[in-house]
Coordinates of C-alpha atoms and ligand atoms in Angstrom, one line a residue:
X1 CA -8.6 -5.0 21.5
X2 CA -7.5 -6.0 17.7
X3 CA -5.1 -9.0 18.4
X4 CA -1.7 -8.4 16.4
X5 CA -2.5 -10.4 12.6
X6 CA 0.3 -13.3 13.3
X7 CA -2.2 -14.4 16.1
X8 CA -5.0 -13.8 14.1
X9 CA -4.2 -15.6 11.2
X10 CA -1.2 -17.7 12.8
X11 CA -2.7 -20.8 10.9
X12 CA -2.1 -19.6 7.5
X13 CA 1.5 -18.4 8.2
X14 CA 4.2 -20.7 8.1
X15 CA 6.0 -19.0 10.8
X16 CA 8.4 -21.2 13.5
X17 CA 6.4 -21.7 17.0
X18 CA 10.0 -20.5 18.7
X19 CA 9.9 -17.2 17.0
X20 CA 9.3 -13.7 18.7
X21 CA 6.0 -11.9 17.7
X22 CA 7.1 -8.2 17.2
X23 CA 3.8 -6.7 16.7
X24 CA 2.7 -3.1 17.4
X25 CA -0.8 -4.5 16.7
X26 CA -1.1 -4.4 12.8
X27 CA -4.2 -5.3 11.1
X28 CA -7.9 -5.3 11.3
X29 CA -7.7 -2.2 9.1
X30 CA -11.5 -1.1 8.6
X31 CA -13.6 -1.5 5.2
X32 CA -16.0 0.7 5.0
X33 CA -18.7 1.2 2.4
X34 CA -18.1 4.0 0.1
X35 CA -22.2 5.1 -1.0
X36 CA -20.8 7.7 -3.1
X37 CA -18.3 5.2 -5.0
X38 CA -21.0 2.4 -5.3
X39 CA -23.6 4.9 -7.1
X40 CA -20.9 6.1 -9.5
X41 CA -19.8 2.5 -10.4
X42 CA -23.0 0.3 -10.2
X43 CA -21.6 -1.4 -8.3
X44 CA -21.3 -2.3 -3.9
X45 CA -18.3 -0.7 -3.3
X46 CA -15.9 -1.1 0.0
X47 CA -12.7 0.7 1.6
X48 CA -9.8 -1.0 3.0
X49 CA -8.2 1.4 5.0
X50 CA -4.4 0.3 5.0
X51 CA -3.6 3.7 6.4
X52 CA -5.2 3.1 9.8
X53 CA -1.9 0.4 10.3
X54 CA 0.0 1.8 13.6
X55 CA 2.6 3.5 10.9
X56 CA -0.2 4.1 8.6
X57 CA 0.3 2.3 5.5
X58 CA -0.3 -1.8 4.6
X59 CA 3.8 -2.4 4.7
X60 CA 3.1 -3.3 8.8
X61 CA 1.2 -6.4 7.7
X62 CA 4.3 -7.7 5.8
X63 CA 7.0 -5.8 8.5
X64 CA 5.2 -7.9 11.4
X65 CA 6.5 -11.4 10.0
X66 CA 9.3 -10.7 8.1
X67 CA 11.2 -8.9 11.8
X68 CA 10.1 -11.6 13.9
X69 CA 11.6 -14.1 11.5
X70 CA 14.5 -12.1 11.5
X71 CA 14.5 -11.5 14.9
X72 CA 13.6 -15.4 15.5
X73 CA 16.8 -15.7 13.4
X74 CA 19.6 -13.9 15.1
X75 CA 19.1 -10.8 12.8
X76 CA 21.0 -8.3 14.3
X77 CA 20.0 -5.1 11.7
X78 CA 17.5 -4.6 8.7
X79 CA 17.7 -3.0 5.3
X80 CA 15.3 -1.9 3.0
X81 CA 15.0 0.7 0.1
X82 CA 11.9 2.1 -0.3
X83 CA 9.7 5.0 -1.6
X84 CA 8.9 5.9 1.8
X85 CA 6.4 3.1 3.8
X86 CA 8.5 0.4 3.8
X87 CA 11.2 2.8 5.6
X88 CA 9.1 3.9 8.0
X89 CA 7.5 0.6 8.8
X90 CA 10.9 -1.2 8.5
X91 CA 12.4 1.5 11.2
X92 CA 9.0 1.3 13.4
X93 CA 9.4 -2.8 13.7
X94 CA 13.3 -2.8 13.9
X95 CA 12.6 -0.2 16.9
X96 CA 10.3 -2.7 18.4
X97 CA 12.6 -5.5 17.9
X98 CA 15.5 -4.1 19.6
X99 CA 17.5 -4.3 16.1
X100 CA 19.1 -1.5 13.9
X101 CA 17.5 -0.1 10.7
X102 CA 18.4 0.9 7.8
X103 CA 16.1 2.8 4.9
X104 CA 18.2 3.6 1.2
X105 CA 15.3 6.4 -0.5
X106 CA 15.3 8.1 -3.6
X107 CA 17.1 11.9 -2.7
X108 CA 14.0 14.2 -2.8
X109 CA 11.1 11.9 -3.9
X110 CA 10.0 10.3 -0.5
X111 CA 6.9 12.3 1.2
X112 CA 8.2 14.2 4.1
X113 CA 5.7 12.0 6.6
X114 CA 7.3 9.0 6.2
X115 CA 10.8 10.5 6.3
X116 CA 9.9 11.9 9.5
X117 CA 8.7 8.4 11.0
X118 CA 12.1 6.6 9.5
X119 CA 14.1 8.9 11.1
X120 CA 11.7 9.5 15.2
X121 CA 12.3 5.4 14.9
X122 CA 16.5 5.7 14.6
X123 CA 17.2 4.3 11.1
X124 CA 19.9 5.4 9.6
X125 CA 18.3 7.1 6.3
X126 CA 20.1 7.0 3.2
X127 CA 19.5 9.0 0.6
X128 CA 20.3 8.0 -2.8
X129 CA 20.8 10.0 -5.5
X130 CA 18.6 7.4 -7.7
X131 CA 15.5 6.1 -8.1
X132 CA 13.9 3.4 -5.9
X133 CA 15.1 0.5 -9.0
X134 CA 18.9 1.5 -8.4
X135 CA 18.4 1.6 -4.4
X136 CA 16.7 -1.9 -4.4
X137 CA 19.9 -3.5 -6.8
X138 CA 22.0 -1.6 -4.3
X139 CA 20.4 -3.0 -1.1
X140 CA 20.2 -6.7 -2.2
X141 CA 24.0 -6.6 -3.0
X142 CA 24.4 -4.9 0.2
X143 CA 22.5 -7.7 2.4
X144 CA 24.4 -10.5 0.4
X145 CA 27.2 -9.3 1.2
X146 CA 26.7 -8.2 4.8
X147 CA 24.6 -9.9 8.3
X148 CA 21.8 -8.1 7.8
X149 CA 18.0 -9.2 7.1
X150 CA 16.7 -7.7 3.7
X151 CA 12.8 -6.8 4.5
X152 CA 11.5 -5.6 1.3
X153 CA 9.0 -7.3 -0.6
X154 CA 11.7 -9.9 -2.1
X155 CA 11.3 -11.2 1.4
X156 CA 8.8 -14.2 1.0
X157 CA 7.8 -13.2 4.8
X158 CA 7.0 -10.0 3.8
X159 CA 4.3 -11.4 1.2
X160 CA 3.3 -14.1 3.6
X161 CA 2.1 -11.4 6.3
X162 CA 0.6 -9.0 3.8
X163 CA -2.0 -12.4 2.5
X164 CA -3.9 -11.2 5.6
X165 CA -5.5 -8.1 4.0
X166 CA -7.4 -10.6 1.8
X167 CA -8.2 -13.1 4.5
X168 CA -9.9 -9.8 6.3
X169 CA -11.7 -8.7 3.6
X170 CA -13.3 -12.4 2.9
X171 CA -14.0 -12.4 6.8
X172 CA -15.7 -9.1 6.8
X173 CA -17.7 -9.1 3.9
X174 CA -18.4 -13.0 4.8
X175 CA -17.5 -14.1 1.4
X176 CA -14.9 -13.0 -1.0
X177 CA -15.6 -9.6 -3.6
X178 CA -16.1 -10.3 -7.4
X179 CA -13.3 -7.7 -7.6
X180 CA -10.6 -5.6 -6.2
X181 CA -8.9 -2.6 -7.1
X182 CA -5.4 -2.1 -6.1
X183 CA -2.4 0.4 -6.7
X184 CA 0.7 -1.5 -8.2
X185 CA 4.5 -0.1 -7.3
X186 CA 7.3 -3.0 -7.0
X187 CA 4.2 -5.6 -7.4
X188 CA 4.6 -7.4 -4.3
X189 CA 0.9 -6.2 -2.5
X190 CA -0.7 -7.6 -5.4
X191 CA 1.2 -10.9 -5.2
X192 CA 0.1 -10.8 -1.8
X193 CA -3.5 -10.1 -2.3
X194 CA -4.0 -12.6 -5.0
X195 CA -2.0 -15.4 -2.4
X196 CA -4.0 -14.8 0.6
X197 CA -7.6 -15.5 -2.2
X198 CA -6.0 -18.3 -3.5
X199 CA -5.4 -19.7 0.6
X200 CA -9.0 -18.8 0.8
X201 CA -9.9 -20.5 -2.7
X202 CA -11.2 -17.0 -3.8
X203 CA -10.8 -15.8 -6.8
X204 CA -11.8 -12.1 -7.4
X205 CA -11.0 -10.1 -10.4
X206 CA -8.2 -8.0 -9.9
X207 CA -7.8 -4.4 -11.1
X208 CA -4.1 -2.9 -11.0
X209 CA -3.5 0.3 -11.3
X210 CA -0.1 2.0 -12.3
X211 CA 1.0 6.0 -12.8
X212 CA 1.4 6.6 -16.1
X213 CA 4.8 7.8 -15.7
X214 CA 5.4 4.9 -13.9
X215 CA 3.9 1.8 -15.8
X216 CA 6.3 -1.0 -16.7
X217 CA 3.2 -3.8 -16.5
X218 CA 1.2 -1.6 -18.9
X219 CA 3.5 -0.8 -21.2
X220 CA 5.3 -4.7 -21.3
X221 CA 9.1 -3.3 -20.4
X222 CA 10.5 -1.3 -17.8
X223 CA 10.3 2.9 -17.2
X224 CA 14.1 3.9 -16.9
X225 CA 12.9 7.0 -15.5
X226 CA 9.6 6.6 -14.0
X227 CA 7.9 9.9 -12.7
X228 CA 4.6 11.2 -11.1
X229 CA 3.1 12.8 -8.6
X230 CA 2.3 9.3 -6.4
X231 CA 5.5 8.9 -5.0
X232 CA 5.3 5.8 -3.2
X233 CA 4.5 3.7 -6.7
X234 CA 7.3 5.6 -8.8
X235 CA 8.9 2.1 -9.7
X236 CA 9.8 1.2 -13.2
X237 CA 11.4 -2.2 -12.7
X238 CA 8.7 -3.8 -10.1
X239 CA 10.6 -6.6 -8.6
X240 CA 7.3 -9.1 -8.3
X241 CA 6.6 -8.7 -12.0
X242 CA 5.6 -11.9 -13.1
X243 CA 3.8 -13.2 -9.9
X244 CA 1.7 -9.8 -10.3
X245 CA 1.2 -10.3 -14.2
X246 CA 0.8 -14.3 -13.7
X247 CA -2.3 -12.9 -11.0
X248 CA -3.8 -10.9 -13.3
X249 CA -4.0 -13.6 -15.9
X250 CA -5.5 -16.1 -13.3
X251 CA -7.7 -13.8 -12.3
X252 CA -8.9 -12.9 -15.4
X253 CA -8.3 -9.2 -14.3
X254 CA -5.7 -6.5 -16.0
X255 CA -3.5 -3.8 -15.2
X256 CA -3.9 0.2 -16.5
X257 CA -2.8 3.3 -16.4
X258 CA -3.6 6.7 -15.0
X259 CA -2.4 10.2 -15.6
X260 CA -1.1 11.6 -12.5
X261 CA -4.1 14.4 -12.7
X262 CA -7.0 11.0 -12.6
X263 CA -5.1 9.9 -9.2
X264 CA -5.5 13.9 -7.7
X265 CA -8.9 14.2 -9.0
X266 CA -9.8 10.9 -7.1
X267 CA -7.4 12.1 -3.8
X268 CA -9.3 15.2 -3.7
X269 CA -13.0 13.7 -4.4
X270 CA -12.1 10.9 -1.5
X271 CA -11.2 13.3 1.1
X272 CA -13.8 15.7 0.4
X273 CA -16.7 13.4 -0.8
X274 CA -16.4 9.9 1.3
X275 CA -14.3 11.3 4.1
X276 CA -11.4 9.0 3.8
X277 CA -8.1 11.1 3.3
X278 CA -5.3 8.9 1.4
X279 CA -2.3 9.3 -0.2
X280 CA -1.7 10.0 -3.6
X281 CA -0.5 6.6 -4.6
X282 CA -3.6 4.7 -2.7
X283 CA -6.0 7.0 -4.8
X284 CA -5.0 5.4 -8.0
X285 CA -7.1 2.9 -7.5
X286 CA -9.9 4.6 -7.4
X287 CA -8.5 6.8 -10.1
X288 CA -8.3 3.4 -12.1
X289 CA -11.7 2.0 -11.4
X290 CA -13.6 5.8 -12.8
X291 CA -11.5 5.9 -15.4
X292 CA -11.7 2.2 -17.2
X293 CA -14.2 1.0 -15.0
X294 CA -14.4 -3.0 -14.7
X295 CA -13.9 -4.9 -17.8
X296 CA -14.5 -8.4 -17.6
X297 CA -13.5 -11.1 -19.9
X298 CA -15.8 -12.9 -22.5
X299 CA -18.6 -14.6 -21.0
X300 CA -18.0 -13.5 -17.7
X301 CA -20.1 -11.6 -15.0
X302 CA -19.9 -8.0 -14.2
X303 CA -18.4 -7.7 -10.9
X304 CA -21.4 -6.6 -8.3
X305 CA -19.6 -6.2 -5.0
X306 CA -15.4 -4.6 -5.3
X307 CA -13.0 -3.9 -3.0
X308 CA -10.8 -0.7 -3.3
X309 CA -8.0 -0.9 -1.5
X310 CA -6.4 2.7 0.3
X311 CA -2.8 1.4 1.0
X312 CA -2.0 4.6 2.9
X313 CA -3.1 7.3 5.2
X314 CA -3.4 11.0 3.6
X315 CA -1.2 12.4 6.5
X316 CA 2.0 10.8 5.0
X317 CA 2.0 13.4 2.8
X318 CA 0.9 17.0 3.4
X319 CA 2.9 18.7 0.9
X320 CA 0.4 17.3 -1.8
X321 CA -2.2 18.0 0.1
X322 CA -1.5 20.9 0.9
X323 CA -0.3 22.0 -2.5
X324 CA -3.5 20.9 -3.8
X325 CA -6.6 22.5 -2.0
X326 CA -8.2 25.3 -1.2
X327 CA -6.2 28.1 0.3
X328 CA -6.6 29.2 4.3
X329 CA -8.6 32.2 4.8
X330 CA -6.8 34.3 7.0
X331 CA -8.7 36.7 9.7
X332 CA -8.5 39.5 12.3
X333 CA -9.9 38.3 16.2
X334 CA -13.0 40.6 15.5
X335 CA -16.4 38.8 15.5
X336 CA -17.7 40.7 12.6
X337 CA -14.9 40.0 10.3
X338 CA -15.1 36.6 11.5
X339 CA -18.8 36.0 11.0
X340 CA -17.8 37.8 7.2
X341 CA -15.3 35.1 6.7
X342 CA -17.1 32.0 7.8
X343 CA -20.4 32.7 6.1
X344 CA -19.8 35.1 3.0
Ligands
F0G401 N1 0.6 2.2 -2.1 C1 1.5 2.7 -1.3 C2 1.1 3.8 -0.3 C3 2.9 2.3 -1.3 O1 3.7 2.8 -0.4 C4 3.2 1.3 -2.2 C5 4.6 0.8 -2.2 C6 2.3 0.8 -3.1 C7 1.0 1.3 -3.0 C8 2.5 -0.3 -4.1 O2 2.7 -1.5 -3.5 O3 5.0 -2.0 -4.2 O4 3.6 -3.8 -3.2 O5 3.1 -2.9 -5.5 N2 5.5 1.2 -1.6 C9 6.9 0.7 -1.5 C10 7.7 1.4 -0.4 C11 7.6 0.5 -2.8 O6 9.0 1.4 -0.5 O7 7.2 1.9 0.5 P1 3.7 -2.6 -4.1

């Protein structure tokens, strides 16, 4: 059995030895090989799938530390705002911990999945009639001014557990990629990612990729009203934007765009090419990596091996999904008209 990550990595984590490990076994997400995306980039290309976390998305790496801390701490209740993961991983962990949640989301523009999961694990939902920026400046007035444990990525805990995807990949591959490709929201997985190389004194390239409707990093100032289709990474104000831009320097990597229709294109080719069904958001890296492929600075060497990383499962969202592919083919019980429909 996958032991919980704060075993796993316990070394690397400054955690307290007195604290409670509220784990629902997060981690040890697979990284597969993708044939189909290594032919079309030149390039040995591998997976992380972030949506096989017990809650299906990367934010139960970070969740794991940052509620036993608060838990170690006398927390008695946690607050996030979110897009929609880090409510349904902050209400999955609160559960487990024995504390109360609560998730502030933008009215309307959270995936119906992870509304579901925030509100089967007892959070109080909340939701605002805003955009994930306002809800974030709302909650971190809320938890300074009230006993409650603020657990989004502004938590250094948060950042602290979600270092672990990089020590897995570096594990797995048995040496750390020349690149990886990552979607970029608030900022804080990429601050993560880039932590848990430099713990490992690795030091891939790394390729961010925004919504274009959505890309304060690319476009130097923040989106007042950020919009697309990836609803998780409709941010325009990330919170972790100079750690994420100061990684991209260091890493002589760079963050683009892409059009909402480059991340479907790459959803729909992923699920029905490689077998791995993602969410919207998660596709944009893969979106990002077809579309500018991997520049590299002056001098330096074309990445051989990358790392895609798929932050969360396809089933988070079905309305996308569903609104996207092919239609059902409804049919009579009659064999002929079955045989018809299957075969024709
Ligand atoms: N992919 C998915 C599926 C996400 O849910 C998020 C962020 C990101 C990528 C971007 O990660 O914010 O660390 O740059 N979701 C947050 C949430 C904002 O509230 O669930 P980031």
């Amino acid at each position: 059995m996958p032991q919980p990550l704060i075993e796993r990595y316990r070394r690397w984590l400054s955690l307290d030895e007195g604290d409670p490990v509220v784990t629902l076994n997060e981690g040890s997400t697979p990284l597969i090989h993708s044939p189909r995306l290594s032919e079309r980039l030149e390039a040995d290309v591998h997976l992380k799938l972030e949506g096989a976390n017990p809650t299906g998305s990367f934010k139960d790496r970070g969740m794991t530390v940052a509620v036993s801390r608060a838990k170690g701490q006398g927390a008695e209740a946690v607050i996030c705002a979110s897009t929609g993961n880090t409510a349904a991983s902050a209400a999955a962990y609160a559960a487990r911990a024995g504390l109360r949640g609560a998730v502030i989301v933008p009215e309307g523009k959270i995936a119906v999945g992870k509304l579901a999961q925030a509100l089967m694990h007892g959070a109080r939902v909340i939701a605002l009639q805003g955009n994930f920026d306002e809800a974030l400046a709302i909650v971190r007035e809320l938890a300074d001014r009230n006993p409650v444990e603020l657990v989004n990525s502004v938590n250094p805990w948060r950042i602290e557990g979600q270092k672990t995807a990089a020590y897995e990949v570096c594990d797995e591959l048995g040496e750390p990629p020349d690149a990886l490709a990552i979607p970029v929201g608030n900022a804080g997985n990429v601050t993560a990612y880039w932590a848990g190389f430099q713990d490992y004194e690795a030091s891939p390239v790394l390729y961010g990729f925004q919504a274009a409707g959505a890309a304060p990093l690319v476009e130097g100032h923040p989106v007042e009203q950020p919009e697309t289709v990836a609803s998780a990474i409709r941010i325009g104000n990330p919170a972790r934007w100079e750690e994420a831009m100061n990684a991209f320097t260091a890493s002589r990597g760079r963050v683009a765009a892409v059009s909402d229709d480059q991340i479907l294109d790459a959803y729909r080719w992923l699920a029905s090419s490689e077998g791995v069904f993602c969410e919207p958001a998660s596709a944009a890296s893969v979106a990002g990596l077809l579309a500018h492929g991997m520049p590299v600075a002056d001098g330096a060497e074309q990445p051989r091996s990358v790392v895609c990383v798929l932050t969360g499962h396809g089933l988070k969202d079905p309305d996308t999904a569903l609104g996207k592919a092919p239609a059902v083919i409804n049919c009579e019980a009659e064999l002929d008209t079955v045989e018809r429909a299957v075969f024709s």
